[in-house]
XYZ file of N, CA and C in Angstrom:
609
model
N 1.141 -1.005 0.049
C 0.000 0.014 0.201
C 0.941 1.216 0.126
N -0.030 2.143 0.025
C 0.543 3.935 0.131
C 0.225 4.464 0.731
N 0.228 5.777 1.014
C -0.304 7.054 1.468
C 0.663 8.029 1.726
N -0.191 9.268 2.372
C 0.817 10.159 2.752
C 1.401 10.422 3.831
N 2.426 11.239 4.038
C 3.019 11.455 5.582
C 2.000 12.279 6.410
N 1.055 13.191 5.563
C 0.138 13.940 6.642
C -0.895 12.751 6.866
N -1.420 12.058 6.257
C -2.146 11.342 6.434
C -1.836 10.228 8.017
N -0.535 9.837 7.871
C 0.263 8.784 8.844
C 0.159 9.393 10.079
N 0.587 11.298 9.720
C 0.678 11.919 10.811
C -0.624 12.448 11.699
N -1.604 12.617 10.802
C -2.999 12.491 11.400
C -3.267 11.300 12.196
N -3.043 10.076 11.547
C -3.812 9.036 12.242
C -2.852 8.733 13.769
N -1.507 8.931 13.529
C -0.555 9.103 15.090
C -1.284 10.069 15.858
N -1.574 11.042 15.708
C -2.230 12.196 16.625
C -3.442 11.875 17.035
N -4.362 11.306 16.307
C -5.769 10.344 16.363
C -5.939 9.325 17.673
N -4.587 8.722 17.549
C -4.199 7.801 18.447
C -4.059 8.135 19.777
N -3.377 9.385 19.647
C -2.868 9.608 20.793
C -3.673 10.691 21.926
N -5.079 11.227 20.835
C -5.776 11.929 21.547
C -6.942 11.268 21.916
N -7.253 10.161 21.641
C -8.338 9.084 21.734
C -7.595 7.695 22.423
N -6.594 7.929 22.789
C -6.190 6.556 23.888
C -7.167 6.576 24.921
N -7.664 7.215 25.579
C -8.344 6.926 26.938
C -9.834 6.577 26.260
N -10.136 6.959 25.359
C -11.791 6.761 24.672
C -11.268 5.242 24.520
N -10.420 4.726 23.645
C -10.207 3.445 23.248
C -9.336 2.587 23.708
N -8.617 2.830 25.160
C -7.611 1.757 25.717
C -6.461 2.159 25.010
N -6.137 3.064 23.981
C -4.958 2.396 23.283
C -3.830 2.562 23.674
N -2.951 1.731 23.759
C -1.499 1.520 24.459
C -0.174 1.603 23.559
N -0.629 0.811 22.351
C 0.521 0.678 21.551
C 0.115 1.047 20.061
N 1.244 1.591 19.180
C 1.175 1.892 18.088
C 1.844 0.857 17.243
N 1.324 -0.150 16.335
C 2.215 -0.936 15.487
C 2.156 -0.263 14.311
N 3.372 0.293 13.335
C 3.499 0.900 12.297
C 4.269 0.060 11.164
N 3.859 -0.604 10.481
C 4.275 -1.320 9.384
C 4.403 -0.579 8.145
N 4.912 0.568 8.401
C 5.419 1.818 7.307
C 6.726 2.658 7.208
N 6.910 2.944 6.203
C 8.111 4.310 6.502
C 8.549 4.642 5.011
N 9.448 5.417 5.178
C 9.947 6.325 3.680
C 10.948 5.861 3.108
N 11.375 5.382 2.183
C 12.909 5.307 1.518
C 13.507 6.192 2.004
N 15.184 5.953 1.940
C 16.045 6.948 2.158
C 16.377 6.825 3.651
N 17.218 8.054 4.172
C 17.747 8.155 5.323
C 16.960 9.206 6.091
N 16.760 8.956 7.485
C 15.984 10.238 7.849
C 16.681 10.393 9.478
N 16.843 11.741 9.843
C 17.407 11.926 11.090
C 16.403 12.266 12.159
N 15.210 11.904 12.020
C 14.473 12.034 12.997
C 13.372 13.326 12.805
N 13.625 14.198 12.698
C 13.251 15.312 12.869
C 12.175 15.664 11.864
N 11.730 14.830 11.128
C 10.662 14.741 10.493
C 9.069 14.963 11.044
N 8.208 15.421 10.747
C 6.887 15.548 11.042
C 6.612 14.209 11.510
N 6.604 13.350 11.098
C 5.815 11.703 11.259
C 6.743 11.028 12.404
N 8.259 11.110 12.468
C 9.055 10.791 13.418
C 8.833 11.646 14.706
N 8.550 13.104 14.793
C 7.727 13.964 16.015
C 6.808 13.613 16.703
N 5.960 13.122 15.531
C 4.731 12.562 15.930
C 4.602 11.630 17.035
N 5.865 10.566 16.378
C 5.862 8.992 17.315
C 6.401 9.581 18.555
N 7.420 10.560 18.615
C 8.147 10.762 19.731
C 7.283 11.403 20.923
N 6.356 11.976 19.898
C 5.239 12.788 21.053
C 4.232 11.705 21.364
N 3.682 10.560 20.811
C 2.600 9.713 21.167
C 3.597 8.858 22.394
N 4.990 8.505 22.245
C 5.649 7.982 23.360
C 5.492 8.878 24.580
N 5.823 10.339 24.703
C 5.626 10.875 25.615
C 4.336 11.092 26.239
N 3.375 10.901 25.412
C 1.927 10.744 26.010
C 1.401 9.428 26.287
N 2.547 8.834 26.479
C 2.267 7.255 26.844
C 2.127 6.092 26.261
N 2.139 6.379 25.042
C 1.954 5.042 23.982
C 3.315 4.215 23.592
N 3.331 3.068 23.418
C 4.613 2.306 23.077
C 4.496 2.407 21.283
N 5.367 2.888 20.378
C 5.340 3.087 19.209
C 6.548 1.871 18.812
N 6.102 0.910 17.926
C 6.766 -0.056 17.077
C 6.765 0.244 15.614
N 7.983 0.137 15.417
C 8.191 0.670 13.535
C 9.002 -0.224 13.138
N 8.057 -0.585 11.399
C 9.282 -1.321 10.729
C 10.438 -0.417 10.424
N 11.900 -1.195 10.283
C 13.161 -0.265 10.162
C 13.097 -0.330 8.500
N 12.450 -1.081 7.565
C 12.373 -0.854 6.088
C 13.094 -2.212 5.657
N 13.061 -2.191 4.205
C 13.720 -3.270 3.528
C 14.606 -2.583 2.534
N 15.462 -1.878 2.739
C 16.013 -1.219 1.814
C 17.900 -2.039 2.269
N 17.882 -2.780 2.920
C 19.169 -3.508 3.166
C 19.676 -4.024 2.245
N 20.970 -4.262 2.432
C 22.163 -4.547 3.338
C 23.032 -3.365 3.166
N 22.780 -1.803 2.859
C 23.253 -0.935 2.696
C 23.313 -0.378 4.242
N 24.493 0.629 4.685
C 24.040 1.337 5.606
C 23.178 2.428 5.191
N 22.946 3.474 6.529
C 21.757 4.506 6.024
C 20.761 4.636 5.445
N 20.076 3.517 6.070
C 18.849 3.129 5.371
C 17.570 2.953 5.953
N 17.864 3.608 7.116
C 16.422 3.571 7.900
C 16.014 5.193 7.716
N 14.520 5.038 7.414
C 13.845 6.286 6.837
C 12.969 6.920 8.255
N 11.942 7.250 7.786
C 10.951 8.053 8.623
C 9.888 7.031 8.530
N 9.194 6.816 9.974
C 9.267 7.165 11.386
C 10.574 6.361 12.151
N 10.926 5.094 11.333
C 11.708 4.214 12.213
C 13.274 5.103 12.738
N 13.458 6.240 12.114
C 14.382 7.203 12.898
C 14.098 7.507 14.085
N 13.174 7.621 14.053
C 12.317 8.439 15.705
C 13.366 8.003 16.833
N 13.846 9.079 17.669
C 14.608 8.388 19.027
C 13.902 7.507 19.827
N 12.615 7.715 19.804
C 11.925 7.019 20.969
C 10.892 6.067 20.837
N 10.717 5.495 19.328
C 10.268 4.186 19.317
C 11.129 3.128 19.040
N 10.144 2.322 19.126
C 11.112 0.802 19.196
C 10.840 0.492 17.666
N 12.549 0.518 16.711
C 12.452 0.441 15.552
C 12.963 -1.200 15.138
N 12.025 -1.500 14.297
C 12.318 -3.570 14.336
C 13.250 -3.532 12.910
N 14.110 -4.558 12.671
C 14.358 -5.274 11.841
C 13.853 -6.355 11.619
N 14.694 -7.196 11.036
C 14.136 -8.620 10.228
C 14.798 -9.755 10.368
N 14.894 -10.586 11.701
C 15.859 -11.678 11.396
C 14.860 -13.165 10.404
N 16.119 -13.859 10.068
C 15.675 -15.210 9.275
C 15.658 -16.280 10.329
N 14.656 -17.385 10.333
C 15.198 -18.722 10.875
C 15.048 -19.980 10.207
N 15.811 -20.333 9.547
C 15.663 -21.488 8.447
C 16.279 -22.856 9.089
N 15.477 -23.690 9.925
C 16.052 -24.722 10.283
C 17.321 -24.499 11.285
N 17.949 -25.969 10.992
C 19.473 -26.140 11.528
C 20.438 -24.973 10.826
N 20.306 -24.074 10.269
C 21.273 -23.268 9.663
C 21.378 -21.913 10.833
N 20.252 -21.974 11.471
C 20.508 -21.047 12.346
C 19.819 -19.504 12.194
N 19.616 -18.316 12.895
C 19.450 -17.407 12.949
C 20.146 -16.326 12.199
N 19.752 -15.692 11.248
C 20.704 -14.542 10.697
C 19.816 -13.153 10.230
N 20.392 -12.269 10.220
C 19.834 -11.149 9.858
C 19.280 -10.791 8.383
N 18.222 -10.752 7.849
C 17.419 -10.943 6.500
C 18.505 -9.945 5.791
N 18.675 -10.026 4.242
C 19.563 -8.836 3.805
C 18.679 -7.864 3.407
N 17.474 -8.002 3.385
C 16.667 -6.708 3.169
C 16.773 -5.753 3.883
N 16.457 -5.975 5.370
C 16.336 -5.510 6.529
C 17.284 -4.421 6.705
N 16.671 -3.136 6.614
C 17.459 -1.777 6.615
C 18.194 -1.512 7.949
N 19.404 -1.298 7.274
C 20.613 -0.606 8.381
C 20.649 0.799 8.911
N 21.387 0.699 9.871
C 21.373 2.092 10.300
C 23.008 2.641 9.860
N 23.613 3.877 10.237
C 22.882 4.398 11.461
C 21.577 5.402 10.875
N 21.241 6.219 11.512
C 20.213 7.330 11.013
C 20.866 8.242 10.207
N 20.518 9.269 9.847
C 21.225 10.306 9.180
C 22.163 11.166 9.800
N 21.589 11.363 11.231
C 22.261 12.115 12.097
C 23.215 11.126 13.153
N 23.617 9.790 12.852
C 24.425 9.229 13.322
C 23.895 7.811 14.168
N 22.688 8.000 14.903
C 22.154 7.449 15.951
C 22.003 5.512 15.410
N 22.146 4.780 16.200
C 22.111 3.102 16.007
C 20.788 2.845 15.992
N 20.360 2.257 14.644
C 19.210 2.208 14.628
C 19.702 0.740 13.791
N 18.669 -0.529 13.637
C 17.189 -0.877 14.455
C 17.615 -0.808 15.677
N 16.521 -0.938 16.642
C 16.668 -1.207 18.166
C 16.691 -2.975 18.251
N 15.805 -3.697 17.979
C 16.070 -5.074 18.157
C 15.240 -5.692 16.469
N 15.499 -6.859 16.413
C 14.994 -7.657 15.282
C 14.228 -8.683 15.769
N 13.228 -8.909 14.580
C 11.917 -9.973 15.063
C 11.946 -11.022 13.849
N 10.871 -12.198 13.797
C 11.001 -12.562 12.651
C 10.090 -11.583 11.701
N 10.971 -11.808 10.526
C 10.247 -11.126 9.436
C 10.768 -11.942 7.803
N 11.072 -13.411 7.789
C 11.259 -13.893 6.778
C 10.202 -15.259 6.614
N 9.208 -14.984 5.660
C 8.535 -15.990 5.141
C 7.446 -16.138 6.129
N 6.714 -15.121 6.627
C 6.027 -15.277 7.895
C 4.707 -15.394 7.390
N 3.453 -16.536 7.940
C 2.364 -16.740 7.446
C 1.485 -15.970 7.889
N 0.503 -15.116 7.582
C -0.723 -14.495 7.818
C -1.860 -14.671 7.486
N -3.050 -14.142 8.170
C -4.080 -14.379 7.395
C -4.324 -13.038 6.373
N -4.918 -13.838 5.178
C -5.411 -12.811 3.901
C -6.162 -11.679 4.110
N -5.973 -10.507 3.992
C -7.045 -9.407 4.072
C -8.080 -9.962 2.782
N -9.262 -9.315 3.824
C -10.344 -9.578 2.961
C -10.727 -11.169 2.730
N -10.538 -12.142 3.501
C -10.534 -13.487 3.393
C -11.181 -13.943 4.753
N -11.461 -15.147 5.288
C -11.757 -15.943 6.162
C -11.248 -17.075 6.583
N -10.575 -17.801 5.594
C -9.963 -18.642 5.632
C -8.476 -19.287 4.904
N -8.265 -17.590 4.356
C -7.046 -17.994 3.724
C -5.626 -17.389 4.059
N -4.486 -17.482 3.725
C -3.170 -17.192 3.980
C -2.442 -16.602 3.118
N -1.323 -15.463 3.807
C -0.447 -14.940 2.555
C 0.783 -15.283 3.471
N 1.944 -15.590 2.528
C 3.270 -15.747 3.126
C 3.765 -14.195 2.557
N 4.607 -13.571 3.376
C 5.360 -11.923 3.065
C 6.794 -12.457 3.965
N 7.446 -11.594 3.413
C 9.131 -11.140 4.036
C 9.148 -9.612 3.948
N 9.276 -9.152 5.284
C 9.713 -7.608 5.331
C 9.547 -7.330 6.985
N 10.179 -6.321 7.049
C 10.412 -5.822 8.482
C 8.989 -5.295 8.797
N 7.973 -5.081 7.985
C 6.385 -5.164 8.240
C 5.896 -6.131 9.112
N 6.788 -7.313 8.826
C 6.198 -8.365 9.370
C 6.765 -8.725 11.048
N 7.809 -8.073 10.429
C 8.737 -8.339 11.996
C 7.996 -7.624 13.144
N 7.691 -6.144 12.918
C 7.391 -5.258 13.930
C 6.141 -5.729 14.848
N 4.975 -6.478 13.915
C 3.685 -6.837 15.025
C 3.950 -8.194 16.079
N 5.580 -8.740 15.661
C 5.567 -9.591 16.364
C 6.273 -8.920 18.054
N 6.939 -7.740 17.615
C 7.456 -6.994 19.181
C 5.953 -6.272 19.406
N 4.931 -5.944 18.684
C 3.664 -5.226 19.178
C 3.176 -6.073 20.123
N 2.980 -7.194 19.347
C 2.334 -8.603 20.391
C 3.133 -8.802 21.835
N 4.339 -8.703 21.749
C 5.059 -8.719 23.018
C 5.019 -7.986 23.918
N 5.107 -6.605 23.693
C 4.552 -5.482 23.994
C 3.068 -5.307 24.933
N 2.311 -6.008 24.070
C 0.829 -6.126 24.745
C 0.913 -7.073 25.810
N 1.643 -8.065 25.849
C 1.344 -9.150 26.659
C 2.496 -8.610 27.813
N 3.236 -7.891 27.771
C 4.078 -7.211 28.970
C 3.342 -6.016 29.624
N 2.384 -5.812 28.756
C 1.549 -4.438 29.605
C 0.274 -5.051 30.661
N 0.099 -6.444 29.763
C -0.815 -7.359 30.599
C -0.239 -7.536 32.027
N 1.453 -8.159 31.745
C 1.713 -8.538 33.122
C 1.814 -7.267 33.735
N 2.487 -6.050 33.260
C 2.534 -4.725 34.251
C 2.019 -3.794 33.561
N 0.785 -3.293 33.946
C 0.047 -1.909 33.507
C 0.992 -0.962 33.483
N 1.610 -0.537 34.914
C 2.262 0.447 35.048
C 3.529 0.606 34.391
N 4.082 -0.067 33.353
C 5.509 0.026 32.638
C 4.948 1.103 32.040
N 5.919 2.055 31.759
C 6.157 3.474 30.812
C 6.766 2.982 29.589
N 6.255 3.644 28.629
C 7.016 3.515 27.237
C 8.329 3.086 27.276
N 9.168 3.952 27.801
C 10.698 3.735 27.776
C 11.033 2.630 28.843
N 10.378 2.336 30.140
C 10.630 0.822 30.601
C 10.585 -0.156 29.596
N 9.293 -0.020 28.860
C 9.061 -1.330 27.968
C 10.417 -1.333 27.012
N 10.524 -0.104 26.283
C 11.799 -0.461 25.292
C 13.058 -0.716 26.004
N 13.270 -0.397 27.328
C 14.652 -0.510 27.754
C 14.542 -2.414 28.072
N 13.451 -2.916 28.535
C 13.018 -4.270 28.805
C 13.414 -5.312 27.343
N 12.828 -4.680 26.728
C 12.910 -5.431 25.337
C 14.222 -5.409 24.717
N 14.894 -4.312 25.130
C 16.461 -4.042 24.512
C 17.286 -5.052 25.554
N 16.931 -5.143 26.915
C 18.045 -5.792 27.836
C 17.880 -7.289 27.745
N 16.726 -7.627 27.101
C 16.222 -9.140 27.477
C 16.502 -9.377 25.888
N 16.802 -8.653 25.054
C 17.083 -9.211 23.436
C 18.103 -10.158 23.557
N 18.596 -11.472 22.899
C 19.413 -12.129 22.696
C 20.740 -11.525 21.447
N 21.857 -10.984 22.090
C 22.638 -10.527 21.184
C 23.292 -10.941 19.867
N 23.007 -10.384 19.093
C 23.878 -11.034 18.000
C 24.643 -10.068 17.215
N 25.876 -10.250 16.496
C 26.683 -9.530 15.543
C 27.533 -9.029 16.549
N 28.290 -7.961 16.303
C 29.105 -6.996 17.302
C 28.547 -7.427 18.477
N 29.297 -7.212 19.935
C 28.636 -7.000 21.044
C 28.006 -5.981 21.423
N 26.848 -5.941 22.026
C 26.353 -4.620 22.330
C 25.466 -4.500 21.258
N 24.738 -3.016 21.032
C 23.862 -2.636 20.185
C 25.011 -2.284 18.865
N 24.217 -2.797 17.445
C 25.099 -2.547 16.171
C 24.099 -2.400 15.351
N 24.579 -1.699 14.205
C 23.831 -1.469 12.933
C 23.017 -2.438 12.304
N 23.358 -3.834 12.616
C 22.409 -4.811 11.951
C 21.290 -5.364 12.507
N 21.498 -5.476 14.005
C 20.581 -6.221 14.816
C 20.167 -5.485 15.571
N 20.678 -4.130 16.166
C 20.247 -3.415 17.076
C 20.989 -4.070 18.581
N 19.740 -4.283 19.404
C 20.395 -5.067 20.577
C 20.350 -6.361 20.300
N 19.555 -7.166 19.496
C 19.907 -8.541 19.175
C 18.070 -8.956 18.764
N 18.192 -10.103 18.928
C 16.808 -10.755 18.427
C 16.137 -10.766 19.646
N 14.787 -10.546 19.200
C 13.668 -10.658 20.354
C 13.464 -11.726 20.705
N 13.391 -11.662 22.397
C 13.295 -12.900 23.136
C 12.121 -12.375 23.894
N 10.400 -12.748 23.265
C 9.397 -12.403 24.085
C 9.288 -12.913 25.490
N 9.389 -14.286 25.429
C 9.477 -14.825 26.863
C 10.099 -14.275 27.932
N 11.297 -13.935 27.675
C 12.191 -12.941 28.755
C 12.031 -11.685 28.844
N 11.373 -11.078 27.890
C 10.709 -9.830 28.103
C 9.583 -9.613 28.733
N 8.467 -10.631 28.571
C 7.324 -10.781 29.419
C 7.800 -11.206 30.717
N 8.405 -11.961 31.040
C 8.567 -12.494 32.220
C 9.708 -11.227 32.956
N 10.507 -10.473 32.567
C 10.980 -9.447 33.369
C 9.935 -8.241 33.214
N 9.300 -8.436 32.703
C 8.018 -7.110 33.199
C 7.432 -7.064 34.127
N 7.283 -8.427 34.714
C 6.502 -8.740 35.854
C 5.125 -9.332 35.936
N 4.990 -9.845 37.086
C 3.514 -10.291 37.166
C 3.708 -11.635 36.408
N 4.725 -11.980 36.469
C 4.570 -13.658 35.210
C 4.024 -14.483 36.108
N 3.248 -15.440 35.280
C 2.814 -16.335 36.297
C 2.752 -18.119 35.893
N 3.708 -17.938 34.651
C 3.689 -19.118 34.152
C 3.780 -19.588 32.915
């Protein structure tokens, strides 16, 4: 699909303004621009504002890898959880998807923040009741993080967006160079560890 940046910004702002009405806690944004962003554009700033207003924002890193400086808007927003894609092809093990956009951002910050499953993901087909499609992309990886965040907030509703981001980061499984890097961010999403670390874990 496609759309305008102004429409996306309006949608983010609508979610912020109506979060109390509808119980909105998380934005999952499987969208973005091509090219490198420094996070000062209107959509990125709307995302940062949403985080400041109490929403956790997960954003696809993009599918312009493996070259550097390919994190567009709003993946370059400082306060969001920017999600890259990794693959797991059986016994060959995990690896970052070649298409997954790499950082740094245009102003030199390390992105993505974390990687999640984004290669050959089966999902319900739009407009159908019993059909499925298989897609690859960081847009498929982002909802894995959003779903994990939802379970974290179930376990501990008092968590702030920045606490959620910190837990997702610190519980991820480090890949590539030690620490946060331009390919994996902090590493591979570990949903079990993130939810357990959030608190209120019951089994």
